[in-house]
Short mmCIF file of C-alpha atoms in Angstrom, two decimals:
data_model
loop_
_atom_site.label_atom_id
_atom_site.label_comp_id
_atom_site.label_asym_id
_atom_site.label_seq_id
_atom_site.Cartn_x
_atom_site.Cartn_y
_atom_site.Cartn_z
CA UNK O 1 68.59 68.60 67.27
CA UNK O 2 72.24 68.71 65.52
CA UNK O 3 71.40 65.07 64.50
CA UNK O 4 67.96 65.68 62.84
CA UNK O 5 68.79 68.25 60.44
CA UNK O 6 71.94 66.05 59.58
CA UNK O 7 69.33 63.39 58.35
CA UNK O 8 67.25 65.65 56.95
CA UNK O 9 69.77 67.26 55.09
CA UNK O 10 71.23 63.55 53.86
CA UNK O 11 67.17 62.77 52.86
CA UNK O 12 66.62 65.86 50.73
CA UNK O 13 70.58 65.40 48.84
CA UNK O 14 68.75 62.31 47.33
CA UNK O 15 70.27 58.80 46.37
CA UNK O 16 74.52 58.59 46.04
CA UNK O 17 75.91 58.90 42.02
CA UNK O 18 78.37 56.50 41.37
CA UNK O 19 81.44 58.10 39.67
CA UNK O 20 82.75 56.04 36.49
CA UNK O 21 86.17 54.22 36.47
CA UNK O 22 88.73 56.18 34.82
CA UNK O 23 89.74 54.52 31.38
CA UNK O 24 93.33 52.25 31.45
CA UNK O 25 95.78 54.23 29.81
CA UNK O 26 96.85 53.04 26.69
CA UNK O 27 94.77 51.29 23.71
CA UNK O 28 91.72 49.76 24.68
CA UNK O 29 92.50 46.31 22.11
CA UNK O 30 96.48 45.72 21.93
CA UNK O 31 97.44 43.49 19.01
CA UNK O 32 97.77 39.82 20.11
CA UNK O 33 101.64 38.84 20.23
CA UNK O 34 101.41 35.84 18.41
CA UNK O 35 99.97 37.32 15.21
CA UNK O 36 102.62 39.27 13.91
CA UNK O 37 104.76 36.00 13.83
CA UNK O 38 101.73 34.09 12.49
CA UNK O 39 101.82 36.71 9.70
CA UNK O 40 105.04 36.84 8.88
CA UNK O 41 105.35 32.57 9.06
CA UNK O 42 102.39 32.74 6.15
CA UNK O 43 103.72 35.16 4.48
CA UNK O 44 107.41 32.80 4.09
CA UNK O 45 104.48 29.71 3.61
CA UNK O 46 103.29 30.67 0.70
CA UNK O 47 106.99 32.64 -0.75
CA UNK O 48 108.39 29.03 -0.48
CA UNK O 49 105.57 27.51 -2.50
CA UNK O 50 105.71 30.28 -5.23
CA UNK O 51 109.53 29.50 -5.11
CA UNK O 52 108.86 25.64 -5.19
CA UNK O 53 106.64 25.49 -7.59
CA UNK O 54 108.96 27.67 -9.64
CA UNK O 55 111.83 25.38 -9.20
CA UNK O 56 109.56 22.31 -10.43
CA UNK O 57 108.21 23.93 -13.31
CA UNK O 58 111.46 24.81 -14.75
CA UNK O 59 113.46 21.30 -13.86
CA UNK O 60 110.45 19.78 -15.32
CA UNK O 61 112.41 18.44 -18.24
CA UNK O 62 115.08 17.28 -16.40
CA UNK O 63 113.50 15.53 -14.07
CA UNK O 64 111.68 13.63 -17.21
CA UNK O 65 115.47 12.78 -18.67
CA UNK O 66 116.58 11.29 -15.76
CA UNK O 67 113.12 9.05 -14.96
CA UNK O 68 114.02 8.34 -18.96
CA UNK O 69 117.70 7.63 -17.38
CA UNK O 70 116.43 5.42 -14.55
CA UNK O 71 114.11 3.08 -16.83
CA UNK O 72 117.39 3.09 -19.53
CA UNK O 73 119.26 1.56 -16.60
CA UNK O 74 116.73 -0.89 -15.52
CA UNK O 75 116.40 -2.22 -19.36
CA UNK O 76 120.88 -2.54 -19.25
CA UNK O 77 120.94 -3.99 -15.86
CA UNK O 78 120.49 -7.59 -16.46
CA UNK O 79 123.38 -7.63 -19.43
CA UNK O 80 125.88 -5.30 -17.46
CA UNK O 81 125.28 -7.62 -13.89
CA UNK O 82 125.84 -11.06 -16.44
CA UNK O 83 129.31 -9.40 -17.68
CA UNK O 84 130.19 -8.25 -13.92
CA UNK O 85 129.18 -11.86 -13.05
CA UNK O 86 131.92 -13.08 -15.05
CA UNK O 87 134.61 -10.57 -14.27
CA UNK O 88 134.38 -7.78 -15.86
CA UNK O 89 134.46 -4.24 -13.58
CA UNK O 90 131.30 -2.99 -13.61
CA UNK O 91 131.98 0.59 -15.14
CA UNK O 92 133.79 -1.48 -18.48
CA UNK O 93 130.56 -3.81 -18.87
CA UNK O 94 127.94 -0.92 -18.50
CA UNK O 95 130.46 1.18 -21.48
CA UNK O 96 130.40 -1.91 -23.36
CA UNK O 97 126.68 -1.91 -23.63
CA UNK O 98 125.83 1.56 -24.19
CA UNK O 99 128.59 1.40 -26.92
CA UNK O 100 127.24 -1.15 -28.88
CA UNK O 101 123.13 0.61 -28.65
CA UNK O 102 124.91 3.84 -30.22
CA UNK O 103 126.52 1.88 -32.89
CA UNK O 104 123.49 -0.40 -33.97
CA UNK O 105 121.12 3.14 -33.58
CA UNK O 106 124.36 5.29 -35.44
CA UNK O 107 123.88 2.41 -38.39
CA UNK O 108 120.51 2.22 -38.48
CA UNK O 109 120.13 6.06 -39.00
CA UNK O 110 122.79 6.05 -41.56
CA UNK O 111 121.19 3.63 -43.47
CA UNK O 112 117.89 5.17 -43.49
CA UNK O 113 119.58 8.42 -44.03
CA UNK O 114 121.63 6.99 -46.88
CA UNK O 115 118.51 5.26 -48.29
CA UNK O 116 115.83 8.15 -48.16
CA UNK O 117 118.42 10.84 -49.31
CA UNK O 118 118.79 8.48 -52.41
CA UNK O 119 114.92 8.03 -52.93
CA UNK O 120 114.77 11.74 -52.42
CA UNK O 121 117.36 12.67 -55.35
CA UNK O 122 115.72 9.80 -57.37
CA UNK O 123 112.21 11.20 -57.13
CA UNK O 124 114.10 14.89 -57.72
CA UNK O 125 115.06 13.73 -61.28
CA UNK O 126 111.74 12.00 -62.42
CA UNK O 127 109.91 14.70 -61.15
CA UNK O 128 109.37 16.58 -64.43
CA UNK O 129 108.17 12.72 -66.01
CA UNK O 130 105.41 12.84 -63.38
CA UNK O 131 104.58 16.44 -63.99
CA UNK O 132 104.48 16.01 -67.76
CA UNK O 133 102.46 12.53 -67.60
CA UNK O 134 100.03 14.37 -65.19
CA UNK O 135 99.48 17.11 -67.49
CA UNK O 136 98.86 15.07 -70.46
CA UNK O 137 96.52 13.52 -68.93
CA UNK O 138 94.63 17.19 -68.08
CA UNK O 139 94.88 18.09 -71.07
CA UNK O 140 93.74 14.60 -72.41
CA UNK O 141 90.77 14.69 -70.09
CA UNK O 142 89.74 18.36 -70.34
CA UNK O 143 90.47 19.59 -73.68
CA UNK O 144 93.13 22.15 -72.16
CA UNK O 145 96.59 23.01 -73.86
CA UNK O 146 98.51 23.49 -70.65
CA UNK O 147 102.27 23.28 -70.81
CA UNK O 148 104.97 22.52 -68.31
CA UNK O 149 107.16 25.57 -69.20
CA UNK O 150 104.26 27.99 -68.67
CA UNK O 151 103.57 26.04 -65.01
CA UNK O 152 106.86 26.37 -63.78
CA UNK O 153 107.42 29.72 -65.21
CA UNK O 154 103.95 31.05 -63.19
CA UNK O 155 105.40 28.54 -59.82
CA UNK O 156 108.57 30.44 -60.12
CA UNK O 157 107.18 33.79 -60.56
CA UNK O 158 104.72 33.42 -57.67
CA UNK O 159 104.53 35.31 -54.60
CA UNK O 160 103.26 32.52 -52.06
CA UNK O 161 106.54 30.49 -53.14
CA UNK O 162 108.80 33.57 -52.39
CA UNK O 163 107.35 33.91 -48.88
CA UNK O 164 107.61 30.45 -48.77
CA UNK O 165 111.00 30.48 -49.44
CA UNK O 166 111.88 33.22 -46.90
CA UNK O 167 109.98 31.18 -44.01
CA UNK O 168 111.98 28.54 -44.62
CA UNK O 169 115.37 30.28 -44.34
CA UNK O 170 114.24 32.24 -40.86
CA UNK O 171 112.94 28.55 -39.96
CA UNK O 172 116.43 26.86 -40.36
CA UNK O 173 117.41 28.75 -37.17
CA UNK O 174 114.81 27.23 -35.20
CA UNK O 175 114.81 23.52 -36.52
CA UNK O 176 118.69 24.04 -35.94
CA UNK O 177 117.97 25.09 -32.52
CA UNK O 178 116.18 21.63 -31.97
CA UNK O 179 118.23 19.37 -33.21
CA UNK O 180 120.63 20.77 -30.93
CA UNK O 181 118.19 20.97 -28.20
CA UNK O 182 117.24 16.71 -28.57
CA UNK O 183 121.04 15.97 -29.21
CA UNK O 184 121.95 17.82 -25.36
CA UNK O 185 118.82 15.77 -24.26
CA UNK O 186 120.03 12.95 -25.49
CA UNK O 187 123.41 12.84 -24.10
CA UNK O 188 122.38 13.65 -20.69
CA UNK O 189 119.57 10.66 -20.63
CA UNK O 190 122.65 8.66 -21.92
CA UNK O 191 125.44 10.12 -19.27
CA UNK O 192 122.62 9.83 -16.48
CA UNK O 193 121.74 6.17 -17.27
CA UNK O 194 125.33 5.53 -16.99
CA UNK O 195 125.67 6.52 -13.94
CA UNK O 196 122.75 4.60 -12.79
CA UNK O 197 123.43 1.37 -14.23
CA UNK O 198 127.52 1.72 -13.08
CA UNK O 199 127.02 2.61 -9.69
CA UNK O 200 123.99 0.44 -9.40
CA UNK O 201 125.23 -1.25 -6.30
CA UNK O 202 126.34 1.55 -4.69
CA UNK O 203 122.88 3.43 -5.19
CA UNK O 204 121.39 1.16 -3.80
CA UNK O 205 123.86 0.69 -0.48
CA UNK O 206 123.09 4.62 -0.20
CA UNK O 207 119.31 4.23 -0.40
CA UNK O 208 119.07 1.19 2.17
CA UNK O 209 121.53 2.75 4.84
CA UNK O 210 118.96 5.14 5.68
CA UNK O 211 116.21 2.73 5.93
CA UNK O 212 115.79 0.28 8.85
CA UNK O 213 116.11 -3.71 7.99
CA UNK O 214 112.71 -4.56 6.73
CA UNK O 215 112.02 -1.38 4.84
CA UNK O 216 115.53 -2.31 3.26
CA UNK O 217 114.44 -5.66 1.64
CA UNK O 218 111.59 -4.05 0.51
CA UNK O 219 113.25 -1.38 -1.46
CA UNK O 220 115.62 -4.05 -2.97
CA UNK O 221 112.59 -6.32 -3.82
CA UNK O 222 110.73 -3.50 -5.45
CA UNK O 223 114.25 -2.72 -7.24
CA UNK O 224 114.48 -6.44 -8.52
CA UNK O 225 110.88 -6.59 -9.70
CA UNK O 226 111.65 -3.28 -11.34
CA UNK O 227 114.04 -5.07 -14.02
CA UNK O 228 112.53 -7.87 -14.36
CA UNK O 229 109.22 -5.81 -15.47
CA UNK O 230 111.42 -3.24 -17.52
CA UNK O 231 113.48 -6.35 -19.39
CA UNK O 232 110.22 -8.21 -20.04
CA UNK O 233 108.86 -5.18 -21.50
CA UNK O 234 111.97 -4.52 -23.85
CA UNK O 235 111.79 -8.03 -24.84
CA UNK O 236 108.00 -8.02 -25.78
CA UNK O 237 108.62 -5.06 -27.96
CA UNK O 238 111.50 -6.62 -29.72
CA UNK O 239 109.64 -9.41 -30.44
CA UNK O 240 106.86 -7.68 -31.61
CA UNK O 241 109.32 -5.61 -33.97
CA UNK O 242 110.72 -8.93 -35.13
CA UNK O 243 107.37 -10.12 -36.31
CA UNK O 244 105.95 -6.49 -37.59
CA UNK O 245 109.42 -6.40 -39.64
CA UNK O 246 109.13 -9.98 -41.07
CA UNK O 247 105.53 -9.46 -41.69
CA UNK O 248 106.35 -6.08 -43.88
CA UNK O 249 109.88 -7.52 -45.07
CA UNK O 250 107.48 -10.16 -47.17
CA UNK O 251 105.10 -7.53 -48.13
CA UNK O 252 107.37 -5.16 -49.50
CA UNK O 253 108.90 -8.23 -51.15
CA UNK O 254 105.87 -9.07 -53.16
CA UNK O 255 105.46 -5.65 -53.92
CA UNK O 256 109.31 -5.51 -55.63
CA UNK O 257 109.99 -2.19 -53.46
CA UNK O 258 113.63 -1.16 -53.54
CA UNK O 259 115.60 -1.07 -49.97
CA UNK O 260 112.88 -3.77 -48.75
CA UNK O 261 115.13 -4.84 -45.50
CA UNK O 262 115.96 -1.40 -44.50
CA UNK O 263 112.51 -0.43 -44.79
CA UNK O 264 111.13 -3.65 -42.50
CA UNK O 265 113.52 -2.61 -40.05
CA UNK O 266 112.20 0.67 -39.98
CA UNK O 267 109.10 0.05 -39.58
CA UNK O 268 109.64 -2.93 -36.72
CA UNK O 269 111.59 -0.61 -34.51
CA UNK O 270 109.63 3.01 -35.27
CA UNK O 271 106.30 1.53 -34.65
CA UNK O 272 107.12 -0.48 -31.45
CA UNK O 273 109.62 2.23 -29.57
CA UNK O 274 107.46 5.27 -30.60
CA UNK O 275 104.16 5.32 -28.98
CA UNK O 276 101.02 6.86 -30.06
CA UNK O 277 102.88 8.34 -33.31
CA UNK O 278 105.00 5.20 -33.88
CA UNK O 279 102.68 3.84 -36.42
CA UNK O 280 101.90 6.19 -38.54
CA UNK O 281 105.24 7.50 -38.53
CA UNK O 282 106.78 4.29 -39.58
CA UNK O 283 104.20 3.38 -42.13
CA UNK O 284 104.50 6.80 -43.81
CA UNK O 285 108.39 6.22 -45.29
CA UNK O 286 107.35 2.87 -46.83
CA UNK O 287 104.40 4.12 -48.92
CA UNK O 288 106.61 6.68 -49.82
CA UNK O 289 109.03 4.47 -51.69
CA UNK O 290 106.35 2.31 -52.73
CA UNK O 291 104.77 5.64 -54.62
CA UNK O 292 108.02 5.92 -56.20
CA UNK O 293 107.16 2.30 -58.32
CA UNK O 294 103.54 2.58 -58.52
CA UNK O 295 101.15 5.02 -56.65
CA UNK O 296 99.09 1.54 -56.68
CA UNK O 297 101.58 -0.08 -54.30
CA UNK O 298 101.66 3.06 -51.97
CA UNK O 299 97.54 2.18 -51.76
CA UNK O 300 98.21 -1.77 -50.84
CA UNK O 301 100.81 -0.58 -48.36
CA UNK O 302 98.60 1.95 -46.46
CA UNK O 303 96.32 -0.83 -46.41
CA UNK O 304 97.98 -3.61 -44.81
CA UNK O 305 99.54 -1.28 -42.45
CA UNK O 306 95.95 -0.28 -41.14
CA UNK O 307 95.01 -4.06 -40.62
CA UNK O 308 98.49 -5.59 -39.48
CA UNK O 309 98.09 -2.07 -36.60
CA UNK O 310 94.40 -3.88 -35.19
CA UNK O 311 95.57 -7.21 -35.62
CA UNK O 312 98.76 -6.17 -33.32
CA UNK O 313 96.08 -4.54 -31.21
CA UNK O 314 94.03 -7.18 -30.97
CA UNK O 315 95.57 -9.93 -30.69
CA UNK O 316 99.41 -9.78 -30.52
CA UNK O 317 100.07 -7.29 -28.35
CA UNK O 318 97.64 -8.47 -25.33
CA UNK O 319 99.36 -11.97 -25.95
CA UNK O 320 102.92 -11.18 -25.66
CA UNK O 321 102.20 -8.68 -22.53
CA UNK O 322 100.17 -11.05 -20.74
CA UNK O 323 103.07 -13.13 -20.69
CA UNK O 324 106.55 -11.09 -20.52
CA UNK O 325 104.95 -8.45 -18.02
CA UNK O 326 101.95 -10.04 -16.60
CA UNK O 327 99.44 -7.25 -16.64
CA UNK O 328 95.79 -7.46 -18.15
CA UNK O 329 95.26 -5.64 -21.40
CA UNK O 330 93.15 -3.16 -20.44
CA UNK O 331 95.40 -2.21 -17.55
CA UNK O 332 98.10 -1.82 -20.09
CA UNK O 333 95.97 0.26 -22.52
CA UNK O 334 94.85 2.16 -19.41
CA UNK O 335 98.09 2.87 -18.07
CA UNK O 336 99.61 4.12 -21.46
CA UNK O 337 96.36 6.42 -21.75
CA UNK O 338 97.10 8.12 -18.32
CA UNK O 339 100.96 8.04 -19.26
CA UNK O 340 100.32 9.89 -22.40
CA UNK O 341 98.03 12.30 -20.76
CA UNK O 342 100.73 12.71 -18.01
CA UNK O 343 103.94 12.76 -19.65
CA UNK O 344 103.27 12.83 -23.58
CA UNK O 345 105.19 10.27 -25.16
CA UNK O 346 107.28 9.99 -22.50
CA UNK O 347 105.10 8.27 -20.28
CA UNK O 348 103.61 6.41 -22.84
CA UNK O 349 106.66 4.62 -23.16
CA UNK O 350 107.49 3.97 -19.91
CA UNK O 351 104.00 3.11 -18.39
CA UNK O 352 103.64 -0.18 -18.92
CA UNK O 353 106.99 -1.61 -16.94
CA UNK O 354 106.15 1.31 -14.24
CA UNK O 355 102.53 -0.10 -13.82
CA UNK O 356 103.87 -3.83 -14.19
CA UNK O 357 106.36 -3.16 -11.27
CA UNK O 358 103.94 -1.33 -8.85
CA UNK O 359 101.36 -3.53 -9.51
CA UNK O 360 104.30 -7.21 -8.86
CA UNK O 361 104.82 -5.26 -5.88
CA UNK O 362 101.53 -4.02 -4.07
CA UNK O 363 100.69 -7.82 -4.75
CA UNK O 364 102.84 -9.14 -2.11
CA UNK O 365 100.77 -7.21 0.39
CA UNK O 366 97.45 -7.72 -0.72
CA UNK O 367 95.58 -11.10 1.41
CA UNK O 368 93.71 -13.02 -1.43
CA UNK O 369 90.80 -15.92 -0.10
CA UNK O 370 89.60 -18.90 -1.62
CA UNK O 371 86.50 -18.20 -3.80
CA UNK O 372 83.68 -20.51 -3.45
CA UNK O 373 82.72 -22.57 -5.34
CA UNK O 374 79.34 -21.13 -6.63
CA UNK O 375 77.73 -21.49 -10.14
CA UNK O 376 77.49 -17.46 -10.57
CA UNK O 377 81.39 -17.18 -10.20
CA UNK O 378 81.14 -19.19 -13.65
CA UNK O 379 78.30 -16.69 -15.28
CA UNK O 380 75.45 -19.48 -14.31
CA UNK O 381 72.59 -18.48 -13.31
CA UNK O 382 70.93 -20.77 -10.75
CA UNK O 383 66.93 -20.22 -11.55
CA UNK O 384 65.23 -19.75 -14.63
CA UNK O 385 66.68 -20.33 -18.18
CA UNK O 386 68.06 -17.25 -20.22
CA UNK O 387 66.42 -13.88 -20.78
CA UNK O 388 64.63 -14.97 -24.33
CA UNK O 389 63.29 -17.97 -22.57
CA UNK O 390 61.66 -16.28 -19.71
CA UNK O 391 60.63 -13.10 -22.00
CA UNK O 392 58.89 -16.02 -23.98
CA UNK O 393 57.15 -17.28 -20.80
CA UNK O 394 55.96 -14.29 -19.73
CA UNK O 395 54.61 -13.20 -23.18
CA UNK O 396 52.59 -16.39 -23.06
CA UNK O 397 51.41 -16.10 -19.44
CA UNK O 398 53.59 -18.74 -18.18
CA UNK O 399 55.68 -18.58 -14.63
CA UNK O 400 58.86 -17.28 -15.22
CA UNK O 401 60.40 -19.78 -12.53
CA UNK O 402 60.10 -22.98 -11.33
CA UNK O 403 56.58 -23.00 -9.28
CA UNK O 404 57.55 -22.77 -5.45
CA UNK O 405 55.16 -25.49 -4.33
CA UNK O 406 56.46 -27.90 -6.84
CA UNK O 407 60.39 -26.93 -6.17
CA UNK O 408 59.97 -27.43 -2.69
CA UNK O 409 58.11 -30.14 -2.59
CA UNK O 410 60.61 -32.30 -4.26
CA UNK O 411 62.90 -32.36 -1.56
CA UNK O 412 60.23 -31.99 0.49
CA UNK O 413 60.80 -28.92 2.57
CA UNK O 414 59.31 -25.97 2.65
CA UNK O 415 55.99 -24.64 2.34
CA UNK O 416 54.46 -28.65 0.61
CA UNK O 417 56.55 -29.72 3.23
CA UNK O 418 54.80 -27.94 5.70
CA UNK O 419 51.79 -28.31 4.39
CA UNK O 420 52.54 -32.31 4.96
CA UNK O 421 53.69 -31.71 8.26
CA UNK O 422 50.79 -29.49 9.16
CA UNK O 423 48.31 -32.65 7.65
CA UNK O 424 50.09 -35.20 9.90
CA UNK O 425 49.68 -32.78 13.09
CA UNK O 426 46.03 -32.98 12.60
CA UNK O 427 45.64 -36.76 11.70
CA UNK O 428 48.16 -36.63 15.30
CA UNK O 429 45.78 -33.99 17.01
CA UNK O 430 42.69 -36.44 15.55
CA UNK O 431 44.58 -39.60 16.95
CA UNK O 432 42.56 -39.89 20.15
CA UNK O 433 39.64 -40.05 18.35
CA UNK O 434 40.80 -42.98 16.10
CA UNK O 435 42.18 -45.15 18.85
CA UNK O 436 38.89 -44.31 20.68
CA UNK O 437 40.32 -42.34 23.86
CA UNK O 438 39.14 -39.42 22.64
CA UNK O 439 35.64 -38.24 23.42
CA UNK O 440 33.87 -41.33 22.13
CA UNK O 441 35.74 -42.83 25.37
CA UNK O 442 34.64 -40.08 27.63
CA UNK O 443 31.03 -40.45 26.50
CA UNK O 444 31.46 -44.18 27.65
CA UNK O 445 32.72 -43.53 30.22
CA UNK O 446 30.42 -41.14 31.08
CA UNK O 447 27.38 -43.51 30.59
#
């Protein structure tokens, strides 16, 4: 009795609740270990590529000075080894040479300092003989009564000259500034080049003892290529200056133009050691002079500057580089475009021996096969005759090509030859009836 209201009473209390887990204590999501160290490694990431790229920006122009440095001491290697060759220490022949560049470039500046600050003064003086012939000729032309007194009086007088004036003097400071500025730049490419071309030997000992055997003739076969690239370069451009400066030596010449072999030298050296600007630059101090004779002459300068520039161009310069550095012309033009647009004229000057040496050198690893020999290697075409011709034929109606029955048929293959072959197979399938044991047989037979 007990035990039937016990399972009635279990019956009515309905189905069991289930009584949630109680939550961990704590936070429900703890931060992963591992990402506060992943933060804080990103974070020092990216401070040492601010602090990098920092760094690089401002040694920019060193680092430019000493790859000026390294080429200098590629171009003096080959003199400075010959003198150590025959006794000399090192250190002496590698002073020796730098010492005699700065006095042939201290000379040549003086004289073109010497000679300009003299055309300068002259042109000074006969100023007021030009001024007066020009206004002569206004008045002449125009019916004016203009006077030179009155001009300079009003020139004088004028405000535009007086700020003029004043820019100048705040703009001393600055052009001081860079003359200071290039001489510091100068004497470090100079002291760095020194270095390098001095301790050549043992920069390079340092470089290969931390390079295994075979990566250690490389480096000192990309080193010799290197100088022989950089002094075939030099040399192309001082040939190139010797002809440019014979070719305006003459010119000038003819022309009677004071300081004529000062002026060829000038222009030789400024237009083949200054790129992109070179030209111009050179070409400018020469027509100035000439001006100073007859502004006629300054005219017939300007001109054969322009055409001696595209005939250099043309036709000199791809010669001569062919041949001293063994690159293609338009890999040379090409690599002092991307120089310039890289470096200024830094890298216009040094692109064509860095280009010459990387290309000498990725050459020795490059596997080359014999071509065939096939008419279109040539620029032959092997069907048809040229464009006009088969334009012609086609205008008219004519076949273009040769007709394919005819072209095959004279060596007979192909599709006439087949057409043979096919023709003998039937007189061969037609045989039987010709020798007559075909079915003229088998009707004999059959009677």
């Amino acid at each position: 009795m007990a035990a039937t209201e016990h399972t009635a009473a279990a019956q009515d209390s309905g189905p069991p609740t289930t009584v949630p887990p109680e939550a961990p204590s704590g936070r429900a999501n703890p931060m992963p270990r591992w990402l506060p160290r992943a933060m804080v490694l990103a974070l020092a990431l990216i401070a040492c590529f601010q602090l990098g790229s920092w760094a690089f920006h401002q040694l920019t122009g060193l680092l430019i000075n000493i790859l000026i440095a390294f080429f200098l001491a590629l171009a003096v290697e080959p003199a400075v080894s010959r003198m150590a060759h025959h006794g000399m220490r090192r250190g002496a022949a590698t002073g020796l040479v730098f010492l005699g560049v700065i006095v042939a470039g201290a000379g040549f500046i003086t004289l073109l300092g010497s000679m300009l600050a003299g055309q300068i003064v002259d042109m000074v003086e006969d100023f007021p003989k030009y001024l007066d012939s020009v206004i002569s000729w206004i008045n002449t032309t125009f019916h004016t009564e203009l006077s030179r007194v009155e001009i300079q009086d009003s020139l004088v007088h004028s405000d535009w000259l007086q700020k003029y004036v004043q820019n100048s003097a705040t703009g001393v400071l600055d052009v001081s500034a860079q003359v200071l500025g290039g001489l510091f730049r100068l004497l470090t490419i100079l002291l760095f080049s020194f270095y390098f071309a001095a301790d050549g030997p043992r920069l390079r000992r340092a470089l290969c003892s931390v390079l295994p055997p075979a990566r250690q003739a490389e480096v000192l076969r990309a080193w010799e290529i290197a100088v022989d690239k950089t002094g075939g370069y030099l040399y192309s451009r001082g040939l190139m200056a010797l002809i440019s400066g014979i070719a305006h030596y003459i010119l000038l010449v003819f022309l009677d133009v004071p300081y004529a072999p000062a002026l060829a030298v000038w222009v030789g050296v400024i237009s083949q050691f200054i790129p992109t600007i070179g030209t111009y630059l050179a070409g400018a101090l020469p027509m100035l002079i000439a001006f100073t004779v007859d502004p006629w002459y300054a005219l017939w300068v300007l001109i054969f500057v322009v055409v001696y520039q595209q005939f250099e161009n043309y036709l000199l310069q791809p010669k001569l580089t062919a041949k001293t550095v063994d690159i293609h012309p338009a890999v040379a033009f090409g690599s002092v475009v991307a120089g310039t647009a890289l470096l200024g004229a830094v890298g216009a000057l040094i692109a064509i021996p860095a280009v010459a040496t990387l290309q000498a050198f990725l050459g020795a690893y490059v596997k080359r096969y014999d071509v065939t020999d096939d008419p279109r290697v040539h620029g032959h075409r092997r069907r048809g005759g040229p464009p006009l011709a088969r334009l012609r034929k086609a205008l008219r109606g004519e076949p273009t090509g040769a007709p394919v029955d005819q072209a095959v048929s004279a060596d007979g293959s192909g599709p006439a030859g087949a057409g043979r072959a096919g023709s003998s197979a039937g007189a061969d399938s037609s045989g039987p009836a010709a020798d007559g044991s075909g079915p003229a047989t088998s009707d004999g037979d059959r009677t």
